[in-house]
Amino acid sequence: LHADRASACARLRKAVAAAPAMVAGTGRFDTVVMESLGERVFCKMGAEGIMIAALPETGLGIAVKCHDGAIRGAEAAIAALMIRFGGDTVAADPVLHRWLSHAMHNWNGLLIGEVRAAPGLLG
C-alpha cells in the first residue's frame, strides 16, 4: 500500500481494536474475537452469511459465504480458517476454539444437532 493508505489502515485497525463493540455489538462473534485478539485480527460479519477477516501478522485476508445465509456456519468456518492461517498467536487463542462448533436446540430446548467446522478447514 502507498504510505498514506497504509497509515490510514493502521489507524483504523488500532481504533477497531480499542473499541471492537462498535463493529458488531456486545457478545457478537466479531466483537468477542477482536476483544481477545486485538490488532492481530479484524473481522466483520456482513449480510447473508458473509464473513471477512484480515490477519495482519500473516498478511492474509479471508472471506466466507454460507449459502444458506445464516451466520452460524460462517462463524465456525472463519474461526477454523483464522486458527489455520492466523499464525501461532492467533491459533493459540482459546476464544476462536469456542466458535468451532455450536449446539443447536429446538424451541423446546432439546438438543437437535450441531453446526461445526469441517475438519479439513483446520488443516
CSV table of N, CA, C and O in Angstrom, one decimal:
chain,number,residue,atom,x,y,z
A,1,LEU,N,0.8,-1.2,0.0
A,1,LEU,CA,0.0,0.0,0.0
A,1,LEU,C,0.9,1.2,0.0
A,1,LEU,O,2.0,1.2,0.5
A,2,HIS,N,0.4,2.3,-0.6
A,2,HIS,CA,1.0,3.6,-0.5
A,2,HIS,C,1.1,4.0,1.0
A,2,HIS,O,0.2,3.6,1.8
A,3,ALA,N,2.1,4.7,1.3
A,3,ALA,CA,2.3,5.1,2.7
A,3,ALA,C,1.1,5.7,3.4
A,3,ALA,O,0.8,5.4,4.5
A,4,ASP,N,0.4,6.6,2.7
A,4,ASP,CA,-0.7,7.3,3.3
A,4,ASP,C,-1.8,6.3,3.6
A,4,ASP,O,-2.5,6.3,4.6
A,5,ARG,N,-2.1,5.4,2.6
A,5,ARG,CA,-3.1,4.4,2.8
A,5,ARG,C,-2.7,3.4,3.9
A,5,ARG,O,-3.6,3.0,4.7
A,6,ALA,N,-1.5,3.0,3.9
A,6,ALA,CA,-1.0,2.1,5.0
A,6,ALA,C,-1.2,2.7,6.3
A,6,ALA,O,-1.6,2.0,7.3
A,7,SER,N,-0.9,4.0,6.5
A,7,SER,CA,-1.1,4.7,7.7
A,7,SER,C,-2.5,4.7,8.1
A,7,SER,O,-2.9,4.5,9.3
A,8,ALA,N,-3.4,5.0,7.2
A,8,ALA,CA,-4.8,5.0,7.5
A,8,ALA,C,-5.3,3.7,7.9
A,8,ALA,O,-6.1,3.6,8.8
A,9,CYS,N,-4.9,2.6,7.2
A,9,CYS,CA,-5.3,1.3,7.6
A,9,CYS,C,-4.8,0.9,9.0
A,9,CYS,O,-5.6,0.3,9.8
A,10,ALA,N,-3.6,1.3,9.4
A,10,ALA,CA,-3.1,1.0,10.7
A,10,ALA,C,-3.9,1.8,11.8
A,10,ALA,O,-4.2,1.2,12.8
A,11,ARG,N,-4.2,3.0,11.5
A,11,ARG,CA,-5.1,3.8,12.4
A,11,ARG,C,-6.4,3.2,12.6
A,11,ARG,O,-7.0,3.1,13.7
A,12,LEU,N,-7.0,2.7,11.5
A,12,LEU,CA,-8.3,2.1,11.6
A,12,LEU,C,-8.3,0.8,12.4
A,12,LEU,O,-9.1,0.5,13.2
A,13,ARG,N,-7.2,0.0,12.1
A,13,ARG,CA,-7.1,-1.3,12.9
A,13,ARG,C,-6.9,-1.0,14.4
A,13,ARG,O,-7.5,-1.7,15.2
A,14,LYS,N,-6.1,0.0,14.7
A,14,LYS,CA,-6.0,0.4,16.2
A,14,LYS,C,-7.3,0.9,16.8
A,14,LYS,O,-7.6,0.5,17.9
A,15,ALA,N,-8.1,1.6,16.0
A,15,ALA,CA,-9.3,2.1,16.5
A,15,ALA,C,-10.3,1.0,16.8
A,15,ALA,O,-11.0,0.9,17.8
A,16,VAL,N,-10.4,0.1,15.8
A,16,VAL,CA,-11.3,-1.1,16.0
A,16,VAL,C,-10.8,-2.0,17.1
A,16,VAL,O,-11.6,-2.5,17.9
A,17,ALA,N,-9.5,-2.2,17.3
A,17,ALA,CA,-9.0,-3.0,18.4
A,17,ALA,C,-9.3,-2.3,19.7
A,17,ALA,O,-9.6,-3.0,20.7
A,18,ALA,N,-9.4,-1.0,19.8
A,18,ALA,CA,-9.6,-0.2,21.0
A,18,ALA,C,-11.1,-0.3,21.4
A,18,ALA,O,-11.5,-0.2,22.5
A,19,ALA,N,-12.0,-0.4,20.4
A,19,ALA,CA,-13.4,-0.4,20.6
A,19,ALA,C,-14.2,-1.4,19.7
A,19,ALA,O,-15.0,-1.0,18.9
A,20,PRO,N,-13.9,-2.7,19.9
A,20,PRO,CA,-14.5,-3.7,19.0
A,20,PRO,C,-16.0,-3.8,19.1
A,20,PRO,O,-16.6,-4.2,18.1
A,21,ALA,N,-16.6,-3.4,20.2
A,21,ALA,CA,-18.1,-3.4,20.3
A,21,ALA,C,-18.7,-2.5,19.3
A,21,ALA,O,-19.9,-2.7,19.0
A,22,MET,N,-18.0,-1.5,18.8
A,22,MET,CA,-18.6,-0.6,17.8
A,22,MET,C,-18.7,-1.2,16.5
A,22,MET,O,-19.4,-0.7,15.6
A,23,VAL,N,-18.1,-2.3,16.2
A,23,VAL,CA,-18.1,-3.0,15.0
A,23,VAL,C,-19.4,-3.9,14.9
A,23,VAL,O,-20.1,-3.9,13.8
A,24,ALA,N,-19.7,-4.6,15.9
A,24,ALA,CA,-20.9,-5.5,15.8
A,24,ALA,C,-21.8,-5.5,17.0
A,24,ALA,O,-22.9,-6.0,16.9
A,25,GLY,N,-21.3,-5.1,18.2
A,25,GLY,CA,-22.2,-5.1,19.4
A,25,GLY,C,-21.7,-6.2,20.4
A,25,GLY,O,-21.0,-7.1,20.0
A,26,THR,N,-22.2,-6.0,21.6
A,26,THR,CA,-21.8,-6.9,22.7
A,26,THR,C,-22.1,-8.4,22.4
A,26,THR,O,-23.2,-8.7,22.0
A,27,GLY,N,-21.1,-9.2,22.7
A,27,GLY,CA,-21.4,-10.7,22.6
A,27,GLY,C,-21.3,-11.3,21.2
A,27,GLY,O,-21.4,-12.5,21.0
A,28,ARG,N,-21.2,-10.4,20.2
A,28,ARG,CA,-21.2,-10.9,18.8
A,28,ARG,C,-19.9,-11.5,18.4
A,28,ARG,O,-18.8,-11.1,19.0
A,29,PHE,N,-19.8,-12.4,17.5
A,29,PHE,CA,-18.6,-13.1,17.1
A,29,PHE,C,-17.5,-12.1,16.9
A,29,PHE,O,-16.4,-12.2,17.4
A,30,ASP,N,-17.7,-11.1,16.0
A,30,ASP,CA,-16.7,-10.1,15.6
A,30,ASP,C,-16.1,-9.4,16.9
A,30,ASP,O,-14.9,-9.3,17.0
A,31,THR,N,-17.0,-9.0,17.7
A,31,THR,CA,-16.6,-8.3,18.9
A,31,THR,C,-15.8,-9.1,19.9
A,31,THR,O,-14.7,-8.7,20.3
A,32,VAL,N,-16.3,-10.3,20.2
A,32,VAL,CA,-15.6,-11.2,21.1
A,32,VAL,C,-14.2,-11.6,20.6
A,32,VAL,O,-13.3,-11.6,21.4
A,33,VAL,N,-14.1,-11.9,19.3
A,33,VAL,CA,-12.8,-12.3,18.7
A,33,VAL,C,-11.9,-11.1,18.8
A,33,VAL,O,-10.7,-11.2,19.2
A,34,MET,N,-12.3,-9.9,18.4
A,34,MET,CA,-11.4,-8.8,18.4
A,34,MET,C,-11.1,-8.3,19.8
A,34,MET,O,-10.0,-7.7,20.0
A,35,GLU,N,-12.0,-8.5,20.8
A,35,GLU,CA,-11.7,-8.1,22.1
A,35,GLU,C,-10.5,-9.0,22.6
A,35,GLU,O,-9.6,-8.5,23.3
A,36,SER,N,-10.5,-10.3,22.2
A,36,SER,CA,-9.5,-11.2,22.7
A,36,SER,C,-8.2,-11.0,21.9
A,36,SER,O,-7.1,-11.1,22.5
A,37,LEU,N,-8.3,-10.8,20.6
A,37,LEU,CA,-7.1,-10.8,19.7
A,37,LEU,C,-6.5,-9.4,19.4
A,37,LEU,O,-5.5,-9.3,18.8
A,38,GLY,N,-7.3,-8.4,19.7
A,38,GLY,CA,-6.8,-7.0,19.5
A,38,GLY,C,-6.4,-6.8,18.0
A,38,GLY,O,-7.2,-7.1,17.1
A,39,GLU,N,-5.3,-6.2,17.8
A,39,GLU,CA,-4.8,-5.8,16.5
A,39,GLU,C,-4.4,-7.0,15.6
A,39,GLU,O,-4.1,-6.9,14.4
A,40,ARG,N,-4.4,-8.2,16.2
A,40,ARG,CA,-4.0,-9.4,15.4
A,40,ARG,C,-5.0,-9.8,14.4
A,40,ARG,O,-4.7,-10.6,13.5
A,41,VAL,N,-6.3,-9.4,14.6
A,41,VAL,CA,-7.4,-9.8,13.7
A,41,VAL,C,-8.3,-8.7,13.5
A,41,VAL,O,-8.6,-7.9,14.5
A,42,PHE,N,-8.8,-8.5,12.3
A,42,PHE,CA,-10.0,-7.7,12.1
A,42,PHE,C,-11.0,-8.6,11.4
A,42,PHE,O,-10.7,-9.2,10.4
A,43,CYS,N,-12.2,-8.7,11.9
A,43,CYS,CA,-13.2,-9.5,11.3
A,43,CYS,C,-14.6,-8.7,11.3
A,43,CYS,O,-14.8,-7.9,12.2
A,44,LYS,N,-15.4,-9.1,10.3
A,44,LYS,CA,-16.7,-8.4,10.3
A,44,LYS,C,-17.7,-9.3,9.5
A,44,LYS,O,-17.4,-9.8,8.5
A,45,MET,N,-18.8,-9.5,10.2
A,45,MET,CA,-19.9,-10.2,9.6
A,45,MET,C,-20.7,-9.3,8.7
A,45,MET,O,-20.9,-8.1,9.0
A,46,GLY,N,-21.0,-9.8,7.5
A,46,GLY,CA,-21.8,-9.0,6.6
A,46,GLY,C,-23.2,-9.6,6.5
A,46,GLY,O,-23.6,-10.4,7.3
A,47,ALA,N,-23.9,-9.2,5.4
A,47,ALA,CA,-25.3,-9.7,5.2
A,47,ALA,C,-25.2,-11.1,4.6
A,47,ALA,O,-24.2,-11.4,3.9
A,48,GLU,N,-26.2,-11.8,4.8
A,48,GLU,CA,-26.4,-13.1,4.1
A,48,GLU,C,-25.3,-14.1,4.3
A,48,GLU,O,-24.9,-14.8,3.4
A,49,GLY,N,-24.8,-14.2,5.5
A,49,GLY,CA,-23.8,-15.2,5.8
A,49,GLY,C,-22.4,-15.0,5.2
A,49,GLY,O,-21.6,-15.9,5.1
A,50,ILE,N,-22.1,-13.7,5.0
A,50,ILE,CA,-20.7,-13.4,4.5
A,50,ILE,C,-19.9,-12.9,5.7
A,50,ILE,O,-20.4,-12.1,6.5
A,51,MET,N,-18.7,-13.4,5.8
A,51,MET,CA,-17.8,-13.0,6.9
A,51,MET,C,-16.4,-12.8,6.3
A,51,MET,O,-16.0,-13.6,5.5
A,52,ILE,N,-15.8,-11.8,6.8
A,52,ILE,CA,-14.4,-11.5,6.3
A,52,ILE,C,-13.5,-11.4,7.5
A,52,ILE,O,-13.9,-11.1,8.6
A,53,ALA,N,-12.2,-11.7,7.3
A,53,ALA,CA,-11.2,-11.5,8.3
A,53,ALA,C,-9.9,-11.1,7.7
A,53,ALA,O,-9.5,-11.5,6.6
A,54,ALA,N,-9.2,-10.1,8.4
A,54,ALA,CA,-7.9,-9.7,8.0
A,54,ALA,C,-7.0,-10.2,9.1
A,54,ALA,O,-7.2,-10.0,10.3
A,55,LEU,N,-5.9,-10.8,8.7
A,55,LEU,CA,-4.9,-11.3,9.6
A,55,LEU,C,-3.5,-10.6,9.3
A,55,LEU,O,-2.7,-11.1,8.6
A,56,PRO,N,-3.3,-9.4,9.9
A,56,PRO,CA,-2.2,-8.6,9.6
A,56,PRO,C,-0.8,-9.3,9.8
A,56,PRO,O,0.1,-9.0,9.0
A,57,GLU,N,-0.7,-10.1,10.8
A,57,GLU,CA,0.6,-10.8,11.1
A,57,GLU,C,1.0,-11.7,10.0
A,57,GLU,O,2.2,-11.9,9.7
A,58,THR,N,0.1,-12.3,9.3
A,58,THR,CA,0.4,-13.2,8.2
A,58,THR,C,0.2,-12.5,6.8
A,58,THR,O,0.5,-13.1,5.8
A,59,GLY,N,-0.4,-11.4,6.8
A,59,GLY,CA,-0.7,-10.7,5.5
A,59,GLY,C,-1.8,-11.3,4.7
A,59,GLY,O,-1.9,-11.0,3.5
A,60,LEU,N,-2.7,-12.0,5.4
A,60,LEU,CA,-3.8,-12.7,4.6
A,60,LEU,C,-5.1,-12.1,5.0
A,60,LEU,O,-5.3,-11.6,6.0
A,61,GLY,N,-6.0,-12.2,4.0
A,61,GLY,CA,-7.4,-11.9,4.2
A,61,GLY,C,-8.2,-13.1,3.8
A,61,GLY,O,-7.8,-13.9,3.0
A,62,ILE,N,-9.4,-13.3,4.5
A,62,ILE,CA,-10.2,-14.5,4.3
A,62,ILE,C,-11.7,-13.9,4.1
A,62,ILE,O,-12.1,-13.0,4.8
A,63,ALA,N,-12.4,-14.6,3.2
A,63,ALA,CA,-13.8,-14.3,3.0
A,63,ALA,C,-14.5,-15.6,2.9
A,63,ALA,O,-14.1,-16.5,2.3
A,64,VAL,N,-15.7,-15.7,3.6
A,64,VAL,CA,-16.5,-16.9,3.6
A,64,VAL,C,-17.9,-16.5,3.3
A,64,VAL,O,-18.4,-15.4,3.8
A,65,LYS,N,-18.6,-17.3,2.5
A,65,LYS,CA,-20.0,-17.0,2.2
A,65,LYS,C,-20.7,-18.4,2.5
A,65,LYS,O,-20.4,-19.4,1.9
A,66,CYS,N,-21.7,-18.3,3.4
A,66,CYS,CA,-22.5,-19.5,3.7
A,66,CYS,C,-23.7,-19.4,2.8
A,66,CYS,O,-24.5,-18.5,2.8
A,67,HIS,N,-23.9,-20.5,2.0
A,67,HIS,CA,-25.0,-20.5,1.0
A,67,HIS,C,-26.4,-20.2,1.6
A,67,HIS,O,-27.2,-19.6,1.0
A,68,ASP,N,-26.6,-20.7,2.8
A,68,ASP,CA,-27.9,-20.6,3.5
A,68,ASP,C,-28.2,-19.2,4.0
A,68,ASP,O,-29.3,-18.9,4.5
A,69,GLY,N,-27.1,-18.4,4.0
A,69,GLY,CA,-27.3,-17.0,4.5
A,69,GLY,C,-27.2,-16.8,6.0
A,69,GLY,O,-27.3,-15.7,6.5
A,70,ALA,N,-27.1,-17.9,6.8
A,70,ALA,CA,-27.0,-17.9,8.2
A,70,ALA,C,-25.6,-17.6,8.7
A,70,ALA,O,-24.6,-17.9,8.0
A,71,ILE,N,-25.5,-17.0,9.9
A,71,ILE,CA,-24.2,-16.7,10.4
A,71,ILE,C,-23.5,-17.9,11.1
A,71,ILE,O,-22.3,-17.9,11.2
A,72,ARG,N,-24.3,-18.8,11.6
A,72,ARG,CA,-23.7,-19.9,12.5
A,72,ARG,C,-22.7,-20.7,11.8
A,72,ARG,O,-21.6,-21.0,12.3
A,73,GLY,N,-22.9,-21.0,10.5
A,73,GLY,CA,-21.9,-21.7,9.7
A,73,GLY,C,-20.7,-20.9,9.4
A,73,GLY,O,-19.5,-21.3,9.4
A,74,ALA,N,-20.9,-19.6,9.1
A,74,ALA,CA,-19.9,-18.7,8.7
A,74,ALA,C,-18.9,-18.5,9.9
A,74,ALA,O,-17.7,-18.4,9.8
A,75,GLU,N,-19.5,-18.4,11.1
A,75,GLU,CA,-18.7,-18.2,12.3
A,75,GLU,C,-17.7,-19.4,12.5
A,75,GLU,O,-16.6,-19.2,12.8
A,76,ALA,N,-18.3,-20.6,12.4
A,76,ALA,CA,-17.5,-21.8,12.6
A,76,ALA,C,-16.4,-21.9,11.6
A,76,ALA,O,-15.2,-22.2,11.9
A,77,ALA,N,-16.7,-21.6,10.3
A,77,ALA,CA,-15.8,-21.7,9.2
A,77,ALA,C,-14.6,-20.7,9.4
A,77,ALA,O,-13.5,-21.0,9.2
A,78,ILE,N,-15.0,-19.4,9.6
A,78,ILE,CA,-14.0,-18.4,9.7
A,78,ILE,C,-13.1,-18.6,10.9
A,78,ILE,O,-11.9,-18.3,10.9
A,79,ALA,N,-13.7,-19.1,12.1
A,79,ALA,CA,-12.9,-19.4,13.2
A,79,ALA,C,-11.8,-20.4,12.9
A,79,ALA,O,-10.6,-20.3,13.2
A,80,ALA,N,-12.2,-21.5,12.2
A,80,ALA,CA,-11.3,-22.5,11.8
A,80,ALA,C,-10.2,-22.0,10.9
A,80,ALA,O,-9.0,-22.3,11.0
A,81,LEU,N,-10.6,-21.2,9.9
A,81,LEU,CA,-9.6,-20.6,9.0
A,81,LEU,C,-8.7,-19.6,9.7
A,81,LEU,O,-7.5,-19.6,9.3
A,82,MET,N,-9.1,-18.9,10.6
A,82,MET,CA,-8.3,-18.0,11.4
A,82,MET,C,-7.3,-18.8,12.2
A,82,MET,O,-6.1,-18.4,12.3
A,83,ILE,N,-7.7,-19.9,12.8
A,83,ILE,CA,-6.8,-20.7,13.5
A,83,ILE,C,-5.7,-21.3,12.6
A,83,ILE,O,-4.5,-21.3,12.9
A,84,ARG,N,-6.2,-21.7,11.4
A,84,ARG,CA,-5.2,-22.4,10.5
A,84,ARG,C,-4.2,-21.4,9.9
A,84,ARG,O,-3.1,-21.7,9.7
A,85,PHE,N,-4.7,-20.2,9.5
A,85,PHE,CA,-3.8,-19.3,8.8
A,85,PHE,C,-3.4,-18.0,9.5
A,85,PHE,O,-2.7,-17.2,9.0
A,86,GLY,N,-3.8,-17.9,10.8
A,86,GLY,CA,-3.6,-16.6,11.5
A,86,GLY,C,-2.2,-16.5,12.2
A,86,GLY,O,-1.9,-15.5,12.7
A,87,GLY,N,-1.4,-17.6,12.2
A,87,GLY,CA,-0.2,-17.6,12.9
A,87,GLY,C,-0.3,-18.2,14.3
A,87,GLY,O,-1.4,-18.4,14.8
A,88,ASP,N,0.8,-18.4,14.9
A,88,ASP,CA,0.8,-19.1,16.2
A,88,ASP,C,0.0,-18.4,17.3
A,88,ASP,O,-0.7,-19.0,18.1
A,89,THR,N,0.1,-17.0,17.4
A,89,THR,CA,-0.6,-16.3,18.5
A,89,THR,C,-2.1,-16.3,18.3
A,89,THR,O,-2.8,-16.4,19.3
A,90,VAL,N,-2.5,-16.3,17.0
A,90,VAL,CA,-3.9,-16.3,16.8
A,90,VAL,C,-4.5,-17.7,17.0
A,90,VAL,O,-5.5,-17.9,17.7
A,91,ALA,N,-3.7,-18.7,16.5
A,91,ALA,CA,-4.2,-20.1,16.6
A,91,ALA,C,-4.3,-20.6,18.1
A,91,ALA,O,-5.1,-21.4,18.4
A,92,ALA,N,-3.5,-20.0,18.9
A,92,ALA,CA,-3.4,-20.4,20.3
A,92,ALA,C,-4.5,-19.8,21.2
A,92,ALA,O,-4.8,-20.2,22.3
A,93,ASP,N,-5.2,-18.8,20.6
A,93,ASP,CA,-6.2,-18.1,21.4
A,93,ASP,C,-7.5,-19.0,21.6
A,93,ASP,O,-8.1,-19.5,20.7
A,94,PRO,N,-7.9,-19.2,22.9
A,94,PRO,CA,-9.0,-20.2,23.2
A,94,PRO,C,-10.3,-19.6,22.7
A,94,PRO,O,-11.3,-20.4,22.5
A,95,VAL,N,-10.5,-18.3,22.5
A,95,VAL,CA,-11.7,-17.8,22.1
A,95,VAL,C,-12.1,-18.3,20.7
A,95,VAL,O,-13.3,-18.7,20.5
A,96,LEU,N,-11.2,-18.4,19.8
A,96,LEU,CA,-11.5,-18.9,18.5
A,96,LEU,C,-12.0,-20.4,18.6
A,96,LEU,O,-13.0,-20.8,17.9
A,97,HIS,N,-11.4,-21.1,19.4
A,97,HIS,CA,-11.8,-22.6,19.5
A,97,HIS,C,-13.2,-22.7,20.0
A,97,HIS,O,-13.9,-23.7,19.7
A,98,ARG,N,-13.7,-21.8,20.8
A,98,ARG,CA,-15.0,-21.8,21.3
A,98,ARG,C,-16.1,-21.7,20.2
A,98,ARG,O,-17.2,-22.1,20.4
A,99,TRP,N,-15.7,-21.1,19.1
A,99,TRP,CA,-16.6,-20.9,18.0
A,99,TRP,C,-16.6,-22.0,16.9
A,99,TRP,O,-17.3,-21.9,15.9
A,100,LEU,N,-15.8,-23.0,17.1
A,100,LEU,CA,-15.7,-24.1,16.1
A,100,LEU,C,-16.9,-24.9,16.0
A,100,LEU,O,-17.1,-25.6,14.9
A,101,SER,N,-17.7,-24.9,17.0
A,101,SER,CA,-19.0,-25.7,16.9
A,101,SER,C,-20.0,-25.0,17.8
A,101,SER,O,-19.7,-24.3,18.8
A,102,HIS,N,-21.3,-25.2,17.4
A,102,HIS,CA,-22.4,-24.6,18.1
A,102,HIS,C,-23.5,-25.7,18.2
A,102,HIS,O,-23.9,-26.3,17.2
A,103,ALA,N,-23.9,-25.9,19.4
A,103,ALA,CA,-25.0,-26.8,19.7
A,103,ALA,C,-26.3,-26.2,19.1
A,103,ALA,O,-26.5,-25.0,19.2
A,104,MET,N,-27.2,-27.0,18.6
A,104,MET,CA,-28.5,-26.5,18.1
A,104,MET,C,-29.6,-27.1,18.9
A,104,MET,O,-29.6,-28.3,19.1
A,105,HIS,N,-30.5,-26.2,19.4
A,105,HIS,CA,-31.6,-26.6,20.2
A,105,HIS,C,-32.9,-26.2,19.5
A,105,HIS,O,-32.9,-25.1,18.8
A,106,ASN,N,-34.0,-27.0,19.7
A,106,ASN,CA,-35.3,-26.6,19.1
A,106,ASN,C,-35.9,-25.6,20.1
A,106,ASN,O,-35.4,-25.3,21.1
A,107,TRP,N,-37.2,-25.2,19.8
A,107,TRP,CA,-37.9,-24.3,20.6
A,107,TRP,C,-38.2,-24.8,22.0
A,107,TRP,O,-38.4,-24.0,23.0
A,108,ASN,N,-38.2,-26.1,22.2
A,108,ASN,CA,-38.4,-26.7,23.5
A,108,ASN,C,-37.1,-26.9,24.3
A,108,ASN,O,-37.1,-27.5,25.4
A,109,GLY,N,-36.0,-26.5,23.7
A,109,GLY,CA,-34.7,-26.6,24.4
A,109,GLY,C,-34.0,-27.9,24.2
A,109,GLY,O,-33.0,-28.1,24.8
A,110,LEU,N,-34.6,-28.8,23.4
A,110,LEU,CA,-33.9,-30.1,23.1
A,110,LEU,C,-32.8,-30.0,22.2
A,110,LEU,O,-32.9,-29.3,21.1
A,111,LEU,N,-31.7,-30.6,22.4
A,111,LEU,CA,-30.6,-30.7,21.5
A,111,LEU,C,-31.0,-31.4,20.3
A,111,LEU,O,-31.4,-32.6,20.4
A,112,ILE,N,-30.8,-30.8,19.1
A,112,ILE,CA,-31.2,-31.4,17.9
A,112,ILE,C,-30.1,-31.6,16.9
A,112,ILE,O,-30.2,-32.2,15.9
A,113,GLY,N,-28.9,-31.0,17.2
A,113,GLY,CA,-27.8,-31.2,16.3
A,113,GLY,C,-26.7,-30.2,16.6
A,113,GLY,O,-26.7,-29.6,17.7
A,114,GLU,N,-25.8,-30.1,15.7
A,114,GLU,CA,-24.6,-29.3,15.9
A,114,GLU,C,-24.1,-28.7,14.6
A,114,GLU,O,-24.1,-29.4,13.6
A,115,VAL,N,-23.7,-27.4,14.6
A,115,VAL,CA,-23.0,-26.8,13.5
A,115,VAL,C,-21.5,-26.8,13.8
A,115,VAL,O,-21.2,-26.4,14.9
A,116,ARG,N,-20.7,-27.4,13.0
A,116,ARG,CA,-19.3,-27.4,13.3
A,116,ARG,C,-18.4,-27.2,12.0
A,116,ARG,O,-18.9,-27.5,10.9
A,117,ALA,N,-17.2,-26.7,12.2
A,117,ALA,CA,-16.3,-26.5,11.1
A,117,ALA,C,-15.9,-27.9,10.6
A,117,ALA,O,-15.6,-28.8,11.3
A,118,ALA,N,-15.8,-28.0,9.3
A,118,ALA,CA,-15.3,-29.2,8.7
A,118,ALA,C,-13.9,-29.4,9.1
A,118,ALA,O,-13.1,-28.5,9.1
A,119,PRO,N,-13.5,-30.7,9.4
A,119,PRO,CA,-12.1,-30.9,9.8
A,119,PRO,C,-11.0,-30.4,8.9
A,119,PRO,O,-10.0,-29.9,9.3
A,120,GLY,N,-11.3,-30.5,7.6
A,120,GLY,CA,-10.3,-30.0,6.6
A,120,GLY,C,-10.0,-28.5,6.7
A,120,GLY,O,-9.0,-28.1,6.2
A,121,LEU,N,-10.9,-27.7,7.2
A,121,LEU,CA,-10.6,-26.3,7.4
A,121,LEU,C,-9.5,-26.0,8.3
A,121,LEU,O,-8.8,-25.0,8.2
A,122,LEU,N,-9.3,-26.9,9.3
A,122,LEU,CA,-8.3,-26.7,10.3
A,122,LEU,C,-6.9,-27.2,9.8
A,122,LEU,O,-5.9,-27.0,10.4
A,123,GLY,N,-6.9,-27.8,8.7
A,123,GLY,CA,-5.6,-28.3,8.1
A,123,GLY,C,-5.3,-29.7,8.1
A,123,GLY,O,-5.9,-30.6,8.5
